[in-house]
Short mmCIF file of C-alpha atoms in Angstrom, two decimals:
data_model
loop_
_atom_site.label_atom_id
_atom_site.label_comp_id
_atom_site.label_asym_id
_atom_site.label_seq_id
_atom_site.Cartn_x
_atom_site.Cartn_y
_atom_site.Cartn_z
CA MET A 1 19.00 -61.91 13.52
CA HIS A 2 19.42 -61.65 9.71
CA LYS A 3 21.14 -58.20 8.51
CA SER A 4 18.35 -57.46 6.17
CA THR A 5 15.86 -57.90 8.97
CA LEU A 6 17.71 -55.70 11.02
CA ARG A 7 18.26 -52.80 8.50
CA THR A 8 14.35 -53.13 7.93
CA CYS A 9 13.97 -52.50 11.84
CA LEU A 10 16.50 -50.05 11.94
CA THR A 11 14.97 -48.12 9.09
CA ALA A 12 11.35 -48.35 10.66
CA THR A 13 12.88 -47.43 14.01
CA LEU A 14 14.44 -44.10 12.58
CA SER A 15 11.03 -43.49 10.46
CA LEU A 16 8.84 -43.57 13.41
CA LEU A 17 11.33 -41.36 15.29
CA ALA A 18 11.20 -38.59 12.55
CA PHE A 19 7.71 -39.12 12.28
CA GLY A 20 7.49 -38.20 15.95
CA ALA A 21 9.64 -35.75 15.89
CA PHE A 22 7.52 -34.05 12.84
CA ALA A 23 4.27 -34.65 14.47
CA GLN A 24 5.50 -32.98 17.77
CA GLN A 25 6.90 -29.74 15.89
CA MET A 26 3.43 -29.75 13.99
CA ASP A 27 1.48 -30.05 17.25
CA SER A 28 3.38 -26.96 18.32
CA LEU A 29 2.69 -25.20 15.01
CA SER A 30 -1.19 -25.96 15.09
CA PHE A 31 -1.68 -22.48 15.45
CA ILE A 32 -1.23 -21.95 11.62
CA ARG A 33 -2.88 -24.81 10.42
CA SER A 34 -6.02 -22.85 8.89
CA LYS A 35 -3.16 -21.09 6.69
CA ARG A 36 -2.22 -24.11 4.71
CA MET A 37 -1.79 -23.18 1.01
CA SER A 38 -3.80 -25.06 -1.47
CA ASP A 39 -2.57 -28.27 -3.19
CA ASP A 40 -2.12 -26.48 -6.62
CA ASP A 41 -0.19 -23.44 -5.28
CA LEU A 42 1.81 -25.77 -3.04
CA ALA A 43 3.36 -27.69 -6.09
CA LYS A 44 4.60 -24.67 -7.59
CA LYS A 45 6.16 -23.13 -4.35
CA ARG A 46 9.85 -23.42 -4.83
CA GLU A 47 12.40 -24.82 -2.68
CA GLY A 48 15.59 -23.30 -1.14
CA THR A 49 16.77 -19.53 -1.38
CA PHE A 50 16.26 -17.56 -4.62
CA VAL A 51 16.26 -13.90 -5.87
CA THR A 52 13.40 -12.40 -7.84
CA GLY A 53 14.60 -9.39 -9.37
CA LEU A 54 13.59 -7.38 -12.47
CA PRO A 55 13.59 -3.49 -13.83
CA ASP A 56 11.16 -1.64 -12.42
CA LEU A 57 9.34 0.03 -14.91
CA SER A 58 6.13 1.43 -13.56
CA SER A 59 3.75 4.30 -14.25
CA ASP A 60 1.41 6.32 -12.49
CA PRO A 61 -0.24 9.34 -13.34
CA VAL A 62 0.90 11.51 -10.67
CA THR A 63 4.64 10.49 -10.58
CA GLY A 64 5.24 9.49 -13.83
CA PHE A 65 6.92 6.80 -15.72
CA GLY A 66 9.43 5.17 -13.24
CA VAL A 67 12.78 3.30 -13.87
CA GLY A 68 14.53 1.13 -11.26
CA VAL A 69 15.15 -2.09 -9.72
CA LYS A 70 12.73 -4.47 -7.59
CA THR A 71 14.35 -7.27 -5.68
CA ASN A 72 13.32 -9.82 -3.23
CA ILE A 73 15.66 -12.35 -1.65
CA ILE A 74 13.41 -15.13 -0.53
CA TRP A 75 14.18 -17.79 1.90
CA ASN A 76 11.50 -20.83 1.60
CA GLY A 77 13.62 -23.50 2.91
CA ARG A 78 13.02 -27.12 2.10
CA ARG A 79 9.72 -28.91 1.18
CA ASP A 80 10.11 -31.20 4.35
CA ASN A 81 10.04 -28.30 6.54
CA PRO A 82 6.89 -28.25 8.47
CA LEU A 83 6.37 -24.36 7.83
CA PHE A 84 6.88 -24.77 4.14
CA ALA A 85 3.05 -25.18 3.36
CA TYR A 86 2.11 -22.73 5.89
CA THR A 87 3.98 -19.55 5.35
CA PRO A 88 4.61 -17.33 2.20
CA TYR A 89 8.50 -17.60 2.89
CA LEU A 90 10.70 -18.22 6.11
CA MET A 91 12.35 -14.80 5.58
CA ARG A 92 11.91 -12.07 2.88
CA LEU A 93 14.16 -9.16 2.50
CA ARG A 94 13.16 -6.55 -0.16
CA ALA A 95 15.14 -3.93 -1.96
CA ASN A 96 13.68 -1.19 -4.20
CA ALA A 97 14.95 1.65 -5.71
CA ALA A 98 13.21 3.98 -8.58
CA TYR A 99 13.56 7.13 -9.99
CA PHE A 100 10.56 8.80 -12.18
CA THR A 101 10.21 11.38 -14.76
CA THR A 102 8.96 13.88 -12.45
CA ASN A 103 12.10 13.89 -10.48
CA ALA A 104 10.58 11.54 -7.91
CA ARG A 105 13.11 9.02 -6.25
CA GLU A 106 12.89 6.27 -3.75
CA LEU A 107 14.88 3.64 -1.86
CA THR A 108 13.28 1.19 0.31
CA LEU A 109 14.49 -1.79 2.25
CA SER A 110 12.17 -4.23 4.21
CA LEU A 111 12.74 -7.41 6.02
CA ASP A 112 9.79 -9.75 7.13
CA VAL A 113 10.21 -12.94 8.96
CA PRO A 114 6.93 -14.63 9.53
CA TYR A 115 6.80 -17.00 12.58
CA TYR A 116 10.61 -16.86 13.48
CA LYS A 117 12.13 -20.18 14.12
CA GLY A 118 8.53 -21.83 14.32
CA THR A 119 7.33 -19.60 16.96
CA ARG A 120 4.24 -17.23 17.18
CA TRP A 121 6.45 -14.02 16.79
CA ARG A 122 7.00 -12.26 13.15
CA TYR A 123 9.32 -9.57 12.90
CA ARG A 124 9.55 -6.33 10.29
CA LEU A 125 11.86 -3.75 9.69
CA ASP A 126 11.28 -0.88 7.26
CA PHE A 127 13.34 1.91 6.02
CA LYS A 128 12.55 4.53 3.71
CA ALA A 129 14.26 7.53 1.88
CA GLN A 130 12.23 9.43 -0.81
CA GLN A 131 11.66 12.75 -2.02
CA ASN A 132 8.26 13.32 -4.61
CA PRO A 133 8.03 16.61 -6.19
CA ALA A 134 4.69 15.54 -7.96
CA ASN A 135 2.51 14.91 -4.61
CA LEU A 136 -1.02 16.62 -5.27
CA TYR A 137 -3.27 18.71 -2.97
CA PHE A 138 -6.88 19.51 -3.71
CA GLY A 139 -7.73 20.70 -0.14
CA SER A 140 -8.33 19.12 3.18
CA SER A 141 -12.10 19.00 3.72
CA GLU A 142 -14.95 17.30 2.45
CA ALA A 143 -15.43 20.11 0.06
CA THR A 144 -12.85 18.20 -2.25
CA LEU A 145 -15.71 15.85 -3.13
CA GLY A 146 -17.09 18.92 -5.34
CA ARG A 147 -15.90 19.45 -8.92
CA LEU A 148 -12.26 20.36 -9.46
CA ARG A 149 -11.63 24.21 -8.66
CA LEU A 150 -8.85 26.33 -9.32
CA PRO A 151 -6.84 27.57 -6.61
CA SER A 152 -6.72 30.95 -7.53
CA ASP A 153 -10.57 31.32 -8.36
CA PRO A 154 -12.88 28.66 -6.33
CA ASN A 155 -15.86 29.72 -8.72
CA ALA A 156 -14.42 28.26 -11.59
CA THR A 157 -15.15 24.12 -11.70
CA PHE A 158 -14.38 21.78 -14.07
CA ALA A 159 -16.21 18.28 -15.00
CA THR A 160 -12.84 16.50 -16.05
CA TYR A 161 -9.21 16.64 -15.08
CA ALA A 162 -8.08 17.17 -18.55
CA GLU A 163 -10.27 20.71 -18.52
CA PHE A 164 -9.13 21.52 -14.83
CA ASP A 165 -5.49 21.31 -16.15
CA ALA A 166 -5.61 23.22 -18.94
CA ALA A 167 -7.22 26.03 -17.30
CA ARG A 168 -4.36 25.71 -14.38
CA LYS A 169 -1.94 26.67 -17.13
CA THR A 170 -3.64 30.09 -18.27
CA LEU A 171 -1.70 33.13 -17.58
CA ARG A 172 -3.85 35.52 -15.19
CA PRO A 173 -2.86 38.91 -13.59
CA GLY A 174 -0.87 38.05 -10.53
CA GLY A 175 -2.39 38.83 -6.80
CA PRO A 176 -0.60 40.36 -3.74
CA GLY A 177 2.59 38.81 -3.41
CA GLU A 178 2.83 37.31 -6.79
CA ALA A 179 4.45 38.23 -9.96
CA GLY A 180 2.59 40.47 -12.55
CA GLU A 181 1.58 37.57 -14.71
CA VAL A 182 1.64 34.05 -13.54
CA THR A 183 0.35 30.55 -14.19
CA ASP A 184 -1.27 28.00 -12.00
CA ALA A 185 0.21 24.78 -13.42
CA LEU A 186 1.99 24.12 -10.05
CA SER A 187 -0.33 25.41 -7.78
CA ASN A 188 -1.78 21.92 -6.62
CA ARG A 189 1.69 20.42 -6.35
CA PHE A 190 4.31 20.16 -3.44
CA ARG A 191 7.52 18.14 -2.86
CA GLU A 192 7.71 16.25 0.11
CA THR A 193 11.30 14.75 1.34
CA GLU A 194 11.02 11.78 3.62
CA PHE A 195 13.25 9.48 5.65
CA MET A 196 11.80 6.73 7.81
CA LEU A 197 12.68 3.85 9.95
CA ASN A 198 9.69 1.53 11.25
CA LEU A 199 10.50 -1.39 13.65
CA LYS A 200 7.48 -3.87 14.12
CA ALA A 201 6.66 -7.26 15.77
CA ASP A 202 3.41 -9.26 16.34
CA TYR A 203 2.41 -12.41 18.40
CA ALA A 204 -0.24 -14.79 17.08
CA LEU A 205 -2.89 -15.85 19.70
CA GLY A 206 -4.77 -19.08 20.00
CA LYS A 207 -4.76 -20.79 17.02
CA GLY A 208 -2.93 -18.19 14.87
CA ARG A 209 -6.02 -16.40 13.49
CA TRP A 210 -5.48 -13.54 15.91
CA ARG A 211 -2.27 -11.40 16.36
CA VAL A 212 -1.45 -8.31 18.46
CA MET A 213 1.07 -6.14 17.15
CA GLY A 214 3.26 -3.21 18.35
CA GLY A 215 5.72 -0.97 16.48
CA TYR A 216 7.70 2.36 16.45
CA GLU A 217 8.29 4.62 13.47
CA ILE A 218 10.29 7.53 13.61
CA GLN A 219 10.16 10.16 10.36
CA HIS A 220 11.53 13.10 9.38
CA LEU A 221 9.92 15.08 6.72
CA SER A 222 10.50 18.54 4.74
CA TYR A 223 8.27 20.02 2.48
CA LYS A 224 8.07 22.90 -0.50
CA THR A 225 5.69 24.59 -2.71
CA PHE A 226 6.55 25.93 -6.00
CA GLN A 227 5.39 29.86 -5.91
CA GLY A 228 7.71 31.78 -8.00
CA THR A 229 8.84 28.70 -9.71
CA GLU A 230 8.94 29.02 -13.69
CA ALA A 231 6.39 26.87 -15.04
CA ASP A 232 4.23 25.74 -18.05
CA ALA A 233 1.77 28.18 -19.10
CA THR A 234 -0.52 29.36 -22.28
CA ARG A 235 -1.26 32.70 -23.45
CA ASN A 236 -3.87 33.20 -26.05
CA GLY A 237 -3.63 28.90 -26.80
CA GLU A 238 -0.13 29.32 -27.39
CA ALA A 239 2.66 27.44 -24.75
CA THR A 240 4.78 29.55 -22.84
CA THR A 241 6.22 29.65 -19.13
CA ALA A 242 5.64 32.13 -16.36
CA PRO A 243 6.30 32.14 -12.65
CA ASN A 244 4.08 30.11 -10.65
CA GLY A 245 1.16 31.73 -8.55
CA THR A 246 0.71 31.02 -4.67
CA SER A 247 0.35 27.48 -4.20
CA LEU A 248 -3.37 26.12 -2.60
CA LEU A 249 -1.39 24.20 0.28
CA GLN A 250 0.43 27.64 1.07
CA ARG A 251 -2.89 29.46 0.88
CA ASP A 252 -4.20 27.05 3.21
CA ALA A 253 -1.52 27.25 5.80
CA GLN A 254 -1.44 30.58 6.09
CA GLN A 255 -5.51 31.01 6.64
CA GLY A 256 -4.93 28.18 9.29
CA ARG A 257 -6.60 25.68 7.52
CA ILE A 258 -3.85 23.03 7.65
CA PHE A 259 -0.74 22.59 9.76
CA GLY A 260 2.65 20.75 9.42
CA LEU A 261 3.72 22.69 6.37
CA ASP A 262 7.21 23.22 8.01
CA GLY A 263 7.57 19.49 8.25
CA GLY A 264 9.88 18.15 11.39
CA TRP A 265 10.39 15.32 13.26
CA VAL A 266 7.28 12.75 13.69
CA SER A 267 7.54 9.83 16.28
CA ILE A 268 4.68 7.55 16.21
CA LEU A 269 3.73 4.36 18.47
CA GLN A 270 1.90 2.03 16.58
CA THR A 271 -0.74 -0.75 17.69
CA ALA A 272 -2.93 -3.23 16.09
CA LEU A 273 -5.17 -5.91 16.28
CA ILE A 274 -5.06 -8.53 13.56
CA HIS A 275 -7.56 -11.50 12.45
CA ASP A 276 -5.70 -13.48 9.43
CA THR A 277 -6.75 -16.60 8.12
CA ARG A 278 -5.69 -15.97 4.13
CA ASP A 279 -3.97 -18.95 3.01
CA PHE A 280 -1.07 -17.23 1.05
CA GLU A 281 -0.53 -13.75 1.83
CA PRO A 282 0.97 -12.22 -1.71
CA ASP A 283 -2.18 -13.81 -3.56
CA PRO A 284 -4.69 -15.50 -1.27
CA THR A 285 -7.51 -17.93 -2.79
CA ARG A 286 -9.40 -18.02 0.07
CA GLY A 287 -9.77 -16.69 3.78
CA VAL A 288 -10.37 -13.08 5.52
CA TYR A 289 -8.32 -10.24 6.77
CA PHE A 290 -9.56 -7.87 9.32
CA GLU A 291 -7.46 -5.05 11.20
CA ALA A 292 -7.98 -2.37 13.63
CA ALA A 293 -4.85 -0.35 13.61
CA ASN A 294 -3.76 2.71 15.56
CA GLU A 295 -1.05 5.45 15.30
CA PHE A 296 -0.60 7.75 18.33
CA SER A 297 2.19 10.77 18.19
CA ASN A 298 2.73 13.24 21.06
CA PRO A 299 5.60 15.24 22.31
CA ILE A 300 5.91 12.78 25.19
CA LEU A 301 7.48 10.33 22.42
CA GLY A 302 10.01 13.17 21.07
CA SER A 303 7.33 14.02 18.30
CA GLN A 304 7.05 17.70 16.94
CA PHE A 305 3.36 16.41 16.28
CA SER A 306 -0.10 15.77 18.22
CA PHE A 307 -2.27 13.09 16.59
CA ASN A 308 -4.19 9.85 16.98
CA LYS A 309 -5.09 7.91 13.78
CA LEU A 310 -7.60 4.95 13.98
CA PHE A 311 -8.06 2.63 11.05
CA PHE A 312 -10.41 -0.61 10.41
CA GLN A 313 -10.10 -2.66 7.45
CA GLY A 314 -11.52 -5.92 6.23
CA ARG A 315 -10.61 -7.92 3.53
CA ALA A 316 -12.32 -11.34 2.07
CA TYR A 317 -11.19 -13.81 -0.45
CA GLN A 318 -13.24 -16.75 -2.15
CA LYS A 319 -12.33 -19.19 -4.67
CA LEU A 320 -15.17 -19.43 -7.34
CA PRO A 321 -15.39 -22.97 -9.02
CA VAL A 322 -15.02 -21.32 -12.44
CA GLY A 323 -11.49 -22.08 -14.31
CA LYS A 324 -8.15 -22.86 -13.07
CA ARG A 325 -8.09 -20.28 -10.26
CA THR A 326 -10.66 -17.69 -10.10
CA VAL A 327 -11.11 -15.76 -6.64
CA LEU A 328 -13.49 -12.96 -5.64
CA ALA A 329 -11.56 -10.29 -3.57
CA GLY A 330 -13.04 -7.60 -1.68
CA ARG A 331 -11.93 -5.21 0.74
CA LEU A 332 -13.75 -2.27 2.99
CA GLY A 333 -11.64 0.12 5.06
CA ALA A 334 -12.61 3.34 7.19
CA GLY A 335 -10.49 5.52 9.20
CA THR A 336 -10.28 8.85 10.85
CA ILE A 337 -7.73 11.18 12.70
CA PHE A 338 -8.05 12.96 16.29
CA GLY A 339 -6.14 16.18 16.97
CA LYS A 340 -7.34 19.62 16.51
CA GLU A 341 -3.95 20.41 14.92
CA ALA A 342 -3.14 16.81 13.05
CA PRO A 343 -0.75 17.57 10.38
CA PHE A 344 -2.02 17.78 6.78
CA PHE A 345 0.34 14.99 5.90
CA GLU A 346 -1.32 12.56 8.00
CA PHE A 347 -4.69 12.76 6.07
CA GLN A 348 -2.94 11.60 3.01
CA ASP A 349 -2.77 7.98 3.90
CA GLN A 350 -4.16 5.48 6.19
CA TRP A 351 -1.71 3.23 8.30
CA SER A 352 -1.96 -0.45 8.16
CA PRO A 353 0.53 -3.06 9.24
CA ASP A 354 -0.01 -5.03 5.87
CA GLY A 355 0.99 -1.88 4.11
CA SER A 356 -0.36 1.67 4.45
CA ILE A 357 -3.11 2.90 1.82
CA ASN A 358 -3.03 6.40 -0.03
CA ALA A 359 -6.19 8.30 0.37
CA LEU A 360 -8.61 8.82 -1.25
CA GLY A 361 -7.69 8.37 -5.02
CA GLY A 362 -5.00 6.61 -6.74
CA ARG A 363 -3.85 2.81 -7.35
CA GLN A 364 -4.60 1.92 -3.77
CA SER A 365 -8.28 3.27 -3.14
CA LEU A 366 -9.86 4.70 -6.36
CA ARG A 367 -7.94 3.89 -9.47
CA GLY A 368 -10.07 6.41 -11.68
CA TYR A 369 -8.93 9.53 -9.80
CA ARG A 370 -5.65 10.88 -8.95
CA ALA A 371 -3.87 10.21 -5.58
CA ASN A 372 -4.95 12.69 -2.80
CA ARG A 373 -8.05 13.63 -5.21
CA PHE A 374 -10.36 13.58 -1.92
CA LEU A 375 -9.13 14.46 1.46
CA ALA A 376 -10.15 15.08 5.09
CA ARG A 377 -10.02 14.20 8.32
CA SER A 378 -12.36 10.68 7.76
CA LEU A 379 -12.65 8.42 4.92
CA ALA A 380 -14.39 5.32 3.93
CA PHE A 381 -13.82 2.98 1.09
CA THR A 382 -14.28 -0.23 -0.68
CA ASN A 383 -12.65 -2.16 -3.57
CA VAL A 384 -13.86 -5.46 -5.27
CA GLU A 385 -11.90 -7.40 -7.74
CA LEU A 386 -12.44 -10.76 -9.81
CA ARG A 387 -9.23 -12.44 -10.19
CA VAL A 388 -9.23 -14.70 -13.06
CA ARG A 389 -6.43 -17.09 -13.77
CA VAL A 390 -6.03 -17.72 -17.36
CA ALA A 391 -2.90 -19.67 -18.08
CA ASP A 392 0.15 -20.98 -16.25
CA VAL A 393 3.62 -20.82 -17.83
CA LYS A 394 6.77 -22.54 -16.61
CA LEU A 395 10.05 -21.05 -17.90
CA GLY A 396 13.08 -23.22 -17.00
CA LYS A 397 12.91 -23.00 -12.87
CA GLN A 398 10.68 -19.81 -13.12
CA ASN A 399 6.89 -20.17 -12.79
CA PHE A 400 4.32 -17.36 -14.26
CA GLY A 401 0.63 -17.25 -13.73
CA LEU A 402 -1.35 -15.08 -16.09
CA GLY A 403 -4.56 -13.87 -15.21
CA VAL A 404 -6.92 -10.68 -15.73
CA ALA A 405 -8.80 -8.64 -12.96
CA PRO A 406 -11.97 -6.56 -13.59
CA PHE A 407 -12.63 -4.20 -10.46
CA ALA A 408 -14.56 -1.78 -8.89
CA ASP A 409 -13.78 0.97 -6.50
CA ALA A 410 -15.92 3.55 -4.23
CA GLY A 411 -15.19 5.90 -1.27
CA THR A 412 -15.94 9.10 0.72
CA VAL A 413 -14.64 11.63 2.94
CA ARG A 414 -15.97 13.48 5.60
CA ASP A 415 -14.94 16.45 8.36
CA ARG A 416 -16.43 14.52 11.09
CA TRP A 417 -16.32 10.38 11.52
CA GLN A 418 -19.61 10.65 12.70
CA ASP A 419 -20.80 12.02 9.21
CA LEU A 420 -19.77 9.18 7.20
CA GLY A 421 -22.36 7.31 5.19
CA LEU A 422 -23.63 6.82 1.51
CA ARG A 423 -24.05 10.38 0.82
CA ASP A 424 -21.54 11.89 -1.90
CA VAL A 425 -19.79 8.49 -2.77
CA ARG A 426 -17.56 8.22 -5.74
CA PHE A 427 -16.95 5.38 -7.51
CA SER A 428 -14.46 4.29 -10.21
CA TYR A 429 -14.16 0.73 -12.18
CA GLY A 430 -11.81 -0.57 -14.62
CA ALA A 431 -9.97 -3.86 -15.39
CA GLY A 432 -6.60 -5.35 -15.12
CA ALA A 433 -3.91 -7.63 -15.85
CA ARG A 434 -1.90 -9.98 -13.46
CA ILE A 435 1.36 -12.08 -13.74
CA ALA A 436 2.50 -14.24 -10.61
CA TRP A 437 5.94 -14.97 -10.66
CA ASN A 438 6.87 -17.75 -8.36
CA LEU A 439 3.84 -17.03 -6.75
CA SER A 440 5.27 -14.50 -4.29
CA THR A 441 5.69 -11.88 -6.77
CA MET A 442 2.90 -10.15 -8.45
CA LEU A 443 3.32 -7.82 -11.41
CA TYR A 444 -0.06 -5.50 -12.40
CA ALA A 445 -1.32 -3.46 -14.76
CA ASP A 446 -4.78 -1.55 -14.07
CA TYR A 447 -6.72 0.84 -16.11
CA GLY A 448 -9.34 2.89 -13.97
CA LEU A 449 -12.05 5.26 -15.36
CA SER A 450 -14.43 7.57 -13.69
CA LYS A 451 -16.34 10.47 -14.79
CA GLU A 452 -13.48 12.77 -14.02
CA ASP A 453 -10.49 10.95 -15.57
CA ARG A 454 -8.86 7.98 -17.09
CA LEU A 455 -5.74 6.43 -15.40
CA PHE A 456 -3.33 3.84 -15.97
CA TYR A 457 -1.19 2.14 -13.58
CA PHE A 458 1.37 -0.65 -13.71
CA GLY A 459 4.19 -2.11 -11.51
CA ILE A 460 4.30 -4.70 -8.65
CA GLY A 461 2.30 -6.01 -5.87
CA GLN A 462 -1.47 -6.84 -5.59
CA ASN A 463 -3.81 -3.86 -4.68
CA PHE A 464 -4.90 -5.68 -1.52
#
């Protein structure tokens, strides 16, 4: 046989064997075929291992202006890897550190390994250490849906946050246990110190659209209020300082309205059922995401608290035949907490395997209201965004997608989940800018408006 013929046969044989191995591997990965990225996004996805890091210049109306660093080490593998077109990455290590003008500080580490070695398992490990003295508290019942009220005088109400903030700083005579003359500038604030470790694993069922998840989290929490602390004040319109009066959180704890102000150890067992057909998790163009998530805490797990939190969330993404990349994105969520003495800090967020959501108010829910503006045992909310890609820019090996995102938010809270409905719904709206950096890293800037406030946020990550 001629050498060239032999070489051709050998090449063909090796190609067939390679194709057969590839086909066999893809057959074993059939459970994620529905999650294939669009051809346009796939062409921009970068091969190999790379680092995205940038100064963390963020702004939030509550925690203030923040500086720090946000980094991602992303392992994407080679383009010929069968997983390349179906996963956002093979593995991602995220390390963030930030310091804010309110003296808040945070360190987070997060490891995410989807479809570990081509199997149905996904593993996540998260660690957080943070201290935030700028947390807000306006109450813990559906009464927070009313107008803003002074902690020291519930009969004094205000239509806007600016009016409310000015009134809090006005000096008043001190009451029992207070100084002779006090301010309420810090009476709606408290400091939280948290150390948290979380381990999660989920398993893809059937064709991969459904997953079951289990996890364990342990936290240590401590709290401080600011009564007696020297704070800003005004006397006859002139700026001065004075001791802060009794905080609203402290008053509610003394009256038995809330529990958990002393902090302590929280041990939690987490479970979830997830349905996910998104094509690209960091910034989807199509698909749906649904979850039923539960957190159970009890002394039998070593916890100092007993409660059960249930949260349902649905998201949908639809690419529209307008422009380069126009996506209509929507989310609907509802949750409740069971347990007569559930700690107040568990009212402040809803746990989700895809990232917890602060409730209700702030960047993650109602962007025209301050974080925790509306707080009660049960809540429901919705968000809608129109994500329009305006241009794509390539600088060296870096790809940037520039876009805008007008949005609308709505939500409400109730003391009982049976009472959730369309009564007393609060609305906010606004617009934002988006920058997709190498597809996987999203930069955002949002301006939210409501009848009570005007708020600006910027940082990293899609809202949902």
